[in-house]
Amino acid sequence: MTGAEYEEREVDLAHWRAALVAWWWLPVGGLVLGVLAGAVVSLGGAANYKAQALMTLGQPFSPTGSAPINSFATNPRAVAEIVRSESALKQAASECQGRVGALRGKVSSAQVGTGTGAARTAAPLITVTVQGPKPKKVECEANGLAAIVKGRTTTPYVGTKIRTFNRQLGSIQERLDALAPRITLLERAINDQRRAFDERLLLATQLDSAQERRGQLLDQQTTIQQQLALAENVESARVIQPASAVKSTARSRRNSILVGALIGLILGAIAAIVVDARASGARRS
């Protein structure tokens, strides 16, 4: 920067300071109007609430449990399509005594922690989010949509596995219940000293066979219970964390007033410089 340019900038700054002093009421007026405008804007801003449910789509496995099976239900994109579908919106709005029109455009879904490598192959976590002005309603609608996703993405295949395991467990329990009194009778008969030794020896053999059968049934029961837990807790879609409404965006009165005051002050200062320049030009002419 040359000396002449430096002197010219100094003259401009001095002229601006003089203009601000001469027309001081313009920046002050802008400041006051900005404070008032910020206060009005803050009063007009309604609070917004967000409710977010966290769920997993599950990962179905083959009947032997050795290999994963992919289907539409394991595709995170399926959640986005379901929660935005008209049928899901109508169902959630009806259950929460709301209007489907107020729900449209306020629903979103996202995949959490996509990861890389082995983490990418794991069953993804999905969030279902609803926003709106009423906390109880958005909470109800988010949980309702999550339940709809759970019902629609739990495939018939997994449901059939769960029903089959439950039937098998019921059958095993019936056989265990029928076997228990038989074992009790055999034990009593063996302990009866009035019976002949040969007879008691034969009863002991029958008791060993009955106890072995009970052990086999208990082993089967344990295996099926583990398979059922896998189907219910890993293979099936489920809600991990129900939605709870929180205030997401609320316009701060303090921030609105500060921003309004700053904008008003700047505009007032600019107005003072412009008015002073015009006044100076008029006096020279």
mmCIF file of C-alpha atoms in Angstrom:
data_model
loop_
_atom_site.group_PDB
_atom_site.id
_atom_site.type_symbol
_atom_site.label_atom_id
_atom_site.label_comp_id
_atom_site.label_asym_id
_atom_site.label_seq_id
_atom_site.Cartn_x
_atom_site.Cartn_y
_atom_site.Cartn_z
ATOM 1 C CA MET A 1 0.000 0.000 0.000
ATOM 2 C CA THR A 2 1.435 3.394 -1.032
ATOM 3 C CA GLY A 3 1.530 6.398 1.218
ATOM 4 C CA ALA A 4 -1.184 8.103 -0.809
ATOM 5 C CA GLU A 5 -3.520 5.124 -0.551
ATOM 6 C CA TYR A 6 -2.868 4.899 3.183
ATOM 7 C CA GLU A 7 -3.685 8.572 3.651
ATOM 8 C CA GLU A 8 -6.828 8.200 1.519
ATOM 9 C CA ARG A 9 -8.049 5.271 3.695
ATOM 10 C CA GLU A 10 -7.335 7.277 6.837
ATOM 11 C CA VAL A 11 -9.410 10.141 5.416
ATOM 12 C CA ASP A 12 -12.294 7.748 4.648
ATOM 13 C CA LEU A 13 -12.237 6.269 8.153
ATOM 14 C CA ALA A 14 -12.127 9.712 9.719
ATOM 15 C CA HIS A 15 -15.030 10.803 7.512
ATOM 16 C CA TRP A 16 -17.053 7.728 8.545
ATOM 17 C CA ARG A 17 -16.379 8.355 12.232
ATOM 18 C CA ALA A 18 -17.485 11.945 11.811
ATOM 19 C CA ALA A 19 -20.632 10.790 10.014
ATOM 20 C CA LEU A 20 -21.472 8.340 12.809
ATOM 21 C CA VAL A 21 -21.002 11.069 15.409
ATOM 22 C CA ALA A 22 -23.035 13.585 13.444
ATOM 23 C CA TRP A 23 -25.861 11.202 12.712
ATOM 24 C CA TRP A 24 -25.589 9.154 15.922
ATOM 25 C CA TRP A 25 -29.328 8.764 16.266
ATOM 26 C CA LEU A 26 -29.488 6.570 13.137
ATOM 27 C CA PRO A 27 -27.290 3.728 14.546
ATOM 28 C CA VAL A 28 -29.024 4.079 17.916
ATOM 29 C CA GLY A 29 -32.425 3.958 16.231
ATOM 30 C CA GLY A 30 -31.351 0.917 14.206
ATOM 31 C CA LEU A 31 -30.163 -0.748 17.402
ATOM 32 C CA VAL A 32 -33.482 -0.140 19.134
ATOM 33 C CA LEU A 33 -35.520 -1.286 16.152
ATOM 34 C CA GLY A 34 -33.329 -4.395 15.850
ATOM 35 C CA VAL A 35 -33.917 -5.266 19.512
ATOM 36 C CA LEU A 36 -37.652 -4.845 19.071
ATOM 37 C CA ALA A 37 -37.670 -6.910 15.867
ATOM 38 C CA GLY A 38 -35.658 -9.685 17.521
ATOM 39 C CA ALA A 39 -38.037 -9.765 20.477
ATOM 40 C CA VAL A 40 -41.063 -9.978 18.190
ATOM 41 C CA VAL A 41 -39.499 -12.774 16.134
ATOM 42 C CA SER A 42 -38.618 -14.751 19.271
ATOM 43 C CA LEU A 43 -42.173 -14.478 20.563
ATOM 44 C CA GLY A 44 -43.561 -15.751 17.270
ATOM 45 C CA GLY A 45 -41.334 -18.841 17.123
ATOM 46 C CA ALA A 46 -43.054 -22.042 18.233
ATOM 47 C CA ALA A 47 -41.087 -24.813 19.913
ATOM 48 C CA ASN A 48 -40.452 -27.923 17.867
ATOM 49 C CA TYR A 49 -40.143 -31.433 19.283
ATOM 50 C CA LYS A 50 -38.443 -34.530 17.980
ATOM 51 C CA ALA A 51 -39.108 -38.143 18.944
ATOM 52 C CA GLN A 52 -36.726 -40.838 17.751
ATOM 53 C CA ALA A 53 -37.106 -44.606 18.084
ATOM 54 C CA LEU A 54 -34.070 -46.863 17.686
ATOM 55 C CA MET A 55 -34.579 -50.294 16.195
ATOM 56 C CA THR A 56 -32.832 -53.138 14.442
ATOM 57 C CA LEU A 57 -34.122 -54.992 11.394
ATOM 58 C CA GLY A 58 -32.647 -58.271 12.600
ATOM 59 C CA GLN A 59 -30.666 -60.809 10.618
ATOM 60 C CA PRO A 60 -32.420 -64.065 9.628
ATOM 61 C CA PHE A 61 -30.325 -67.227 9.546
ATOM 62 C CA SER A 62 -30.699 -70.548 7.798
ATOM 63 C CA PRO A 63 -32.684 -73.275 9.631
ATOM 64 C CA THR A 64 -29.435 -74.651 11.030
ATOM 65 C CA GLY A 65 -28.322 -71.181 12.120
ATOM 66 C CA SER A 66 -25.055 -71.464 10.207
ATOM 67 C CA ALA A 67 -25.499 -68.802 7.503
ATOM 68 C CA PRO A 68 -27.290 -65.433 7.267
ATOM 69 C CA ILE A 69 -30.157 -64.989 4.828
ATOM 70 C CA ASN A 70 -30.729 -61.652 3.119
ATOM 71 C CA SER A 71 -34.170 -60.385 2.162
ATOM 72 C CA PHE A 72 -36.005 -57.104 1.678
ATOM 73 C CA ALA A 73 -36.392 -56.914 5.461
ATOM 74 C CA THR A 74 -32.631 -56.599 5.938
ATOM 75 C CA ASN A 75 -32.428 -53.645 3.543
ATOM 76 C CA PRO A 76 -32.361 -50.339 5.485
ATOM 77 C CA ARG A 77 -34.048 -48.665 2.508
ATOM 78 C CA ALA A 78 -37.141 -50.714 3.280
ATOM 79 C CA VAL A 79 -37.645 -48.703 6.483
ATOM 80 C CA ALA A 80 -37.629 -45.391 4.609
ATOM 81 C CA GLU A 81 -40.233 -46.699 2.179
ATOM 82 C CA ILE A 82 -42.442 -48.097 4.941
ATOM 83 C CA VAL A 83 -42.465 -45.054 7.253
ATOM 84 C CA ARG A 84 -43.286 -42.741 4.341
ATOM 85 C CA SER A 85 -45.979 -44.966 2.878
ATOM 86 C CA GLU A 86 -49.508 -43.630 3.013
ATOM 87 C CA SER A 87 -50.841 -46.720 4.796
ATOM 88 C CA ALA A 88 -48.253 -46.443 7.591
ATOM 89 C CA LEU A 89 -48.836 -42.706 8.005
ATOM 90 C CA LYS A 90 -52.604 -43.198 8.193
ATOM 91 C CA GLN A 91 -52.271 -46.004 10.720
ATOM 92 C CA ALA A 92 -49.874 -44.068 12.973
ATOM 93 C CA ALA A 93 -51.945 -40.882 12.772
ATOM 94 C CA SER A 94 -55.139 -42.774 13.571
ATOM 95 C CA GLU A 95 -53.608 -44.544 16.577
ATOM 96 C CA CYS A 96 -52.357 -41.224 17.955
ATOM 97 C CA GLN A 97 -55.557 -39.294 17.195
ATOM 98 C CA GLY A 98 -53.796 -37.018 14.746
ATOM 99 C CA ARG A 99 -54.146 -35.956 11.131
ATOM 100 C CA VAL A 100 -52.209 -37.744 8.438
ATOM 101 C CA GLY A 101 -51.691 -34.420 6.648
ATOM 102 C CA ALA A 102 -49.837 -33.028 9.666
ATOM 103 C CA LEU A 103 -47.598 -36.106 9.701
ATOM 104 C CA ARG A 104 -46.555 -36.005 6.053
ATOM 105 C CA GLY A 105 -43.098 -34.543 5.579
ATOM 106 C CA LYS A 106 -42.318 -34.797 9.305
ATOM 107 C CA VAL A 107 -41.070 -38.401 9.256
ATOM 108 C CA SER A 108 -37.533 -39.549 8.524
ATOM 109 C CA SER A 109 -35.359 -42.610 8.986
ATOM 110 C CA ALA A 110 -31.609 -43.126 9.003
ATOM 111 C CA GLN A 111 -29.086 -45.888 9.397
ATOM 112 C CA VAL A 112 -26.824 -45.587 12.432
ATOM 113 C CA GLY A 113 -23.143 -46.503 12.263
ATOM 114 C CA THR A 114 -22.803 -48.069 8.820
ATOM 115 C CA GLY A 115 -19.184 -48.981 9.581
ATOM 116 C CA THR A 116 -16.809 -50.839 7.310
ATOM 117 C CA GLY A 117 -15.650 -54.404 6.897
ATOM 118 C CA ALA A 118 -17.226 -56.811 9.381
ATOM 119 C CA ALA A 119 -19.305 -54.039 10.941
ATOM 120 C CA ARG A 120 -21.023 -53.423 7.599
ATOM 121 C CA THR A 121 -22.336 -57.000 7.472
ATOM 122 C CA ALA A 122 -23.939 -56.743 10.915
ATOM 123 C CA ALA A 123 -27.642 -56.049 11.304
ATOM 124 C CA PRO A 124 -27.918 -52.249 11.018
ATOM 125 C CA LEU A 125 -29.454 -49.951 13.595
ATOM 126 C CA ILE A 126 -32.211 -47.722 12.233
ATOM 127 C CA THR A 127 -33.736 -44.564 13.676
ATOM 128 C CA VAL A 128 -37.340 -43.576 13.002
ATOM 129 C CA THR A 129 -37.880 -39.882 13.711
ATOM 130 C CA VAL A 130 -41.003 -37.726 13.847
ATOM 131 C CA GLN A 131 -40.987 -33.947 14.358
ATOM 132 C CA GLY A 132 -43.828 -31.676 15.345
ATOM 133 C CA PRO A 133 -45.101 -29.071 17.818
ATOM 134 C CA LYS A 134 -46.789 -31.503 20.245
ATOM 135 C CA PRO A 135 -44.414 -33.725 22.257
ATOM 136 C CA LYS A 136 -46.884 -36.456 23.229
ATOM 137 C CA LYS A 137 -48.171 -36.777 19.699
ATOM 138 C CA VAL A 138 -44.761 -37.031 17.996
ATOM 139 C CA GLU A 139 -43.691 -39.575 20.624
ATOM 140 C CA CYS A 140 -46.790 -41.677 19.975
ATOM 141 C CA GLU A 141 -46.397 -41.442 16.192
ATOM 142 C CA ALA A 142 -42.690 -42.373 16.262
ATOM 143 C CA ASN A 143 -43.386 -45.435 18.409
ATOM 144 C CA GLY A 144 -46.349 -46.330 16.209
ATOM 145 C CA LEU A 145 -44.271 -46.175 13.032
ATOM 146 C CA ALA A 146 -41.498 -48.230 14.655
ATOM 147 C CA ALA A 147 -44.059 -50.891 15.568
ATOM 148 C CA ILE A 148 -45.333 -50.891 11.978
ATOM 149 C CA VAL A 149 -41.791 -51.344 10.654
ATOM 150 C CA LYS A 150 -41.221 -54.171 13.120
ATOM 151 C CA GLY A 151 -44.368 -55.964 12.002
ATOM 152 C CA ARG A 152 -43.708 -55.552 8.278
ATOM 153 C CA THR A 153 -40.023 -56.460 8.316
ATOM 154 C CA THR A 154 -40.275 -59.536 10.515
ATOM 155 C CA THR A 155 -40.519 -62.000 7.641
ATOM 156 C CA PRO A 156 -42.933 -64.964 7.575
ATOM 157 C CA TYR A 157 -39.856 -67.175 7.545
ATOM 158 C CA VAL A 158 -38.732 -65.952 10.980
ATOM 159 C CA GLY A 159 -42.279 -66.028 12.276
ATOM 160 C CA THR A 160 -42.635 -69.652 11.169
ATOM 161 C CA LYS A 161 -39.400 -70.537 12.947
ATOM 162 C CA ILE A 162 -40.622 -68.932 16.171
ATOM 163 C CA ARG A 163 -43.963 -70.749 16.035
ATOM 164 C CA THR A 164 -42.220 -74.061 15.280
ATOM 165 C CA PHE A 165 -39.808 -73.658 18.190
ATOM 166 C CA ASN A 166 -42.669 -72.834 20.543
ATOM 167 C CA ARG A 167 -44.578 -75.954 19.448
ATOM 168 C CA GLN A 168 -41.480 -78.092 19.942
ATOM 169 C CA LEU A 169 -40.924 -76.640 23.405
ATOM 170 C CA GLY A 170 -44.554 -77.329 24.271
ATOM 171 C CA SER A 171 -44.228 -80.947 23.118
ATOM 172 C CA ILE A 172 -41.013 -81.468 25.068
ATOM 173 C CA GLN A 173 -42.564 -80.005 28.200
ATOM 174 C CA GLU A 174 -45.533 -82.357 27.897
ATOM 175 C CA ARG A 175 -43.179 -85.337 27.687
ATOM 176 C CA LEU A 176 -41.178 -84.088 30.653
ATOM 177 C CA ASP A 177 -44.366 -83.638 32.662
ATOM 178 C CA ALA A 178 -45.448 -87.177 31.800
ATOM 179 C CA LEU A 179 -42.021 -88.584 32.635
ATOM 180 C CA ALA A 180 -41.657 -86.904 36.037
ATOM 181 C CA PRO A 181 -44.287 -88.976 37.928
ATOM 182 C CA ARG A 182 -42.989 -92.176 36.346
ATOM 183 C CA ILE A 183 -39.501 -91.450 37.654
ATOM 184 C CA THR A 184 -40.945 -90.664 41.065
ATOM 185 C CA LEU A 185 -42.836 -94.001 41.172
ATOM 186 C CA LEU A 186 -39.752 -95.941 40.089
ATOM 187 C CA GLU A 187 -37.665 -94.298 42.797
ATOM 188 C CA ARG A 188 -40.239 -95.175 45.432
ATOM 189 C CA ALA A 189 -40.481 -98.739 44.204
ATOM 190 C CA ILE A 190 -36.717 -99.209 44.263
ATOM 191 C CA ASN A 191 -36.537 -97.905 47.835
ATOM 192 C CA ASP A 192 -39.250 -100.335 48.926
ATOM 193 C CA GLN A 193 -37.272 -102.969 50.870
ATOM 194 C CA ARG A 194 -40.177 -105.406 50.715
ATOM 195 C CA ARG A 195 -39.585 -105.984 47.008
ATOM 196 C CA ALA A 196 -37.291 -108.773 45.815
ATOM 197 C CA PHE A 197 -33.759 -107.863 44.802
ATOM 198 C CA ASP A 198 -34.271 -108.995 41.207
ATOM 199 C CA GLU A 199 -37.422 -106.899 40.913
ATOM 200 C CA ARG A 200 -35.671 -103.854 42.334
ATOM 201 C CA LEU A 201 -32.765 -104.399 39.944
ATOM 202 C CA LEU A 202 -35.175 -104.413 36.991
ATOM 203 C CA LEU A 203 -36.841 -101.249 38.290
ATOM 204 C CA ALA A 204 -33.422 -99.621 38.604
ATOM 205 C CA THR A 205 -32.761 -100.377 34.929
ATOM 206 C CA GLN A 206 -36.088 -98.798 33.998
ATOM 207 C CA LEU A 207 -35.267 -95.791 36.190
ATOM 208 C CA ASP A 208 -31.904 -95.329 34.445
ATOM 209 C CA SER A 209 -33.654 -95.424 31.085
ATOM 210 C CA ALA A 210 -36.276 -92.883 32.210
ATOM 211 C CA GLN A 211 -33.621 -90.536 33.619
ATOM 212 C CA GLU A 212 -31.574 -90.820 30.457
ATOM 213 C CA ARG A 213 -34.657 -89.942 28.430
ATOM 214 C CA ARG A 214 -35.312 -86.951 30.653
ATOM 215 C CA GLY A 215 -31.715 -85.798 30.130
ATOM 216 C CA GLN A 216 -32.114 -86.050 26.372
ATOM 217 C CA LEU A 217 -35.337 -84.059 26.508
ATOM 218 C CA LEU A 218 -33.697 -81.397 28.670
ATOM 219 C CA ASP A 219 -30.818 -81.133 26.194
ATOM 220 C CA GLN A 220 -33.298 -80.736 23.332
ATOM 221 C CA GLN A 221 -35.212 -78.158 25.335
ATOM 222 C CA THR A 222 -32.049 -76.133 25.973
ATOM 223 C CA THR A 223 -31.042 -76.218 22.298
ATOM 224 C CA ILE A 224 -34.480 -75.130 21.093
ATOM 225 C CA GLN A 225 -34.665 -72.379 23.720
ATOM 226 C CA GLN A 226 -31.381 -71.012 22.403
ATOM 227 C CA GLN A 227 -32.660 -71.192 18.825
ATOM 228 C CA LEU A 228 -35.865 -69.461 19.873
ATOM 229 C CA ALA A 229 -33.893 -66.700 21.627
ATOM 230 C CA LEU A 230 -31.835 -66.260 18.460
ATOM 231 C CA ALA A 231 -34.963 -65.995 16.314
ATOM 232 C CA GLU A 232 -36.705 -63.566 18.663
ATOM 233 C CA ASN A 233 -33.774 -61.339 19.627
ATOM 234 C CA VAL A 234 -31.445 -61.474 16.620
ATOM 235 C CA GLU A 235 -33.378 -62.600 13.559
ATOM 236 C CA SER A 236 -36.523 -60.553 14.225
ATOM 237 C CA ALA A 237 -36.847 -56.809 13.877
ATOM 238 C CA ARG A 238 -37.322 -55.182 17.257
ATOM 239 C CA VAL A 239 -37.398 -51.778 18.908
ATOM 240 C CA ILE A 240 -34.285 -51.276 21.012
ATOM 241 C CA GLN A 241 -35.094 -47.835 22.397
ATOM 242 C CA PRO A 242 -38.659 -46.439 22.301
ATOM 243 C CA ALA A 243 -39.094 -42.846 21.212
ATOM 244 C CA SER A 244 -39.179 -40.066 23.770
ATOM 245 C CA ALA A 245 -39.968 -36.499 22.743
ATOM 246 C CA VAL A 246 -37.326 -33.815 23.294
ATOM 247 C CA LYS A 247 -37.282 -30.162 22.316
ATOM 248 C CA SER A 248 -35.156 -30.008 19.185
ATOM 249 C CA THR A 249 -35.334 -26.404 17.995
ATOM 250 C CA ALA A 250 -36.659 -23.560 20.007
ATOM 251 C CA ARG A 251 -35.889 -19.989 18.966
ATOM 252 C CA SER A 252 -33.865 -18.350 21.745
ATOM 253 C CA ARG A 253 -35.185 -14.919 22.712
ATOM 254 C CA ARG A 254 -31.746 -13.792 23.839
ATOM 255 C CA ASN A 255 -30.079 -14.845 20.593
ATOM 256 C CA SER A 256 -32.859 -13.329 18.491
ATOM 257 C CA ILE A 257 -32.536 -9.990 20.294
ATOM 258 C CA LEU A 258 -28.736 -9.969 19.965
ATOM 259 C CA VAL A 259 -28.857 -10.773 16.259
ATOM 260 C CA GLY A 260 -31.573 -8.184 15.671
ATOM 261 C CA ALA A 261 -29.611 -5.558 17.598
ATOM 262 C CA LEU A 262 -26.444 -6.259 15.611
ATOM 263 C CA ILE A 263 -28.233 -6.098 12.275
ATOM 264 C CA GLY A 264 -30.054 -2.903 13.293
ATOM 265 C CA LEU A 265 -26.815 -1.279 14.441
ATOM 266 C CA ILE A 266 -25.024 -2.136 11.196
ATOM 267 C CA LEU A 267 -27.897 -0.888 9.049
ATOM 268 C CA GLY A 268 -28.123 2.300 11.131
ATOM 269 C CA ALA A 269 -24.388 2.915 10.738
ATOM 270 C CA ILE A 270 -24.607 2.409 6.980
ATOM 271 C CA ALA A 271 -27.585 4.759 6.838
ATOM 272 C CA ALA A 272 -25.650 7.413 8.791
ATOM 273 C CA ILE A 273 -22.679 7.223 6.393
ATOM 274 C CA VAL A 274 -24.937 7.372 3.328
ATOM 275 C CA VAL A 275 -26.996 10.293 4.672
ATOM 276 C CA ASP A 276 -23.857 12.202 5.647
ATOM 277 C CA ALA A 277 -22.337 11.636 2.201
ATOM 278 C CA ARG A 278 -25.471 12.947 0.509
ATOM 279 C CA ALA A 279 -25.614 15.915 2.850
ATOM 280 C CA SER A 280 -21.962 16.723 2.136
ATOM 281 C CA GLY A 281 -22.573 16.495 -1.602
ATOM 282 C CA ALA A 282 -25.568 18.786 -1.338
ATOM 283 C CA ARG A 283 -23.554 21.376 0.600
ATOM 284 C CA ARG A 284 -20.728 21.304 -1.971
ATOM 285 C CA SER A 285 -23.149 21.772 -4.828
#
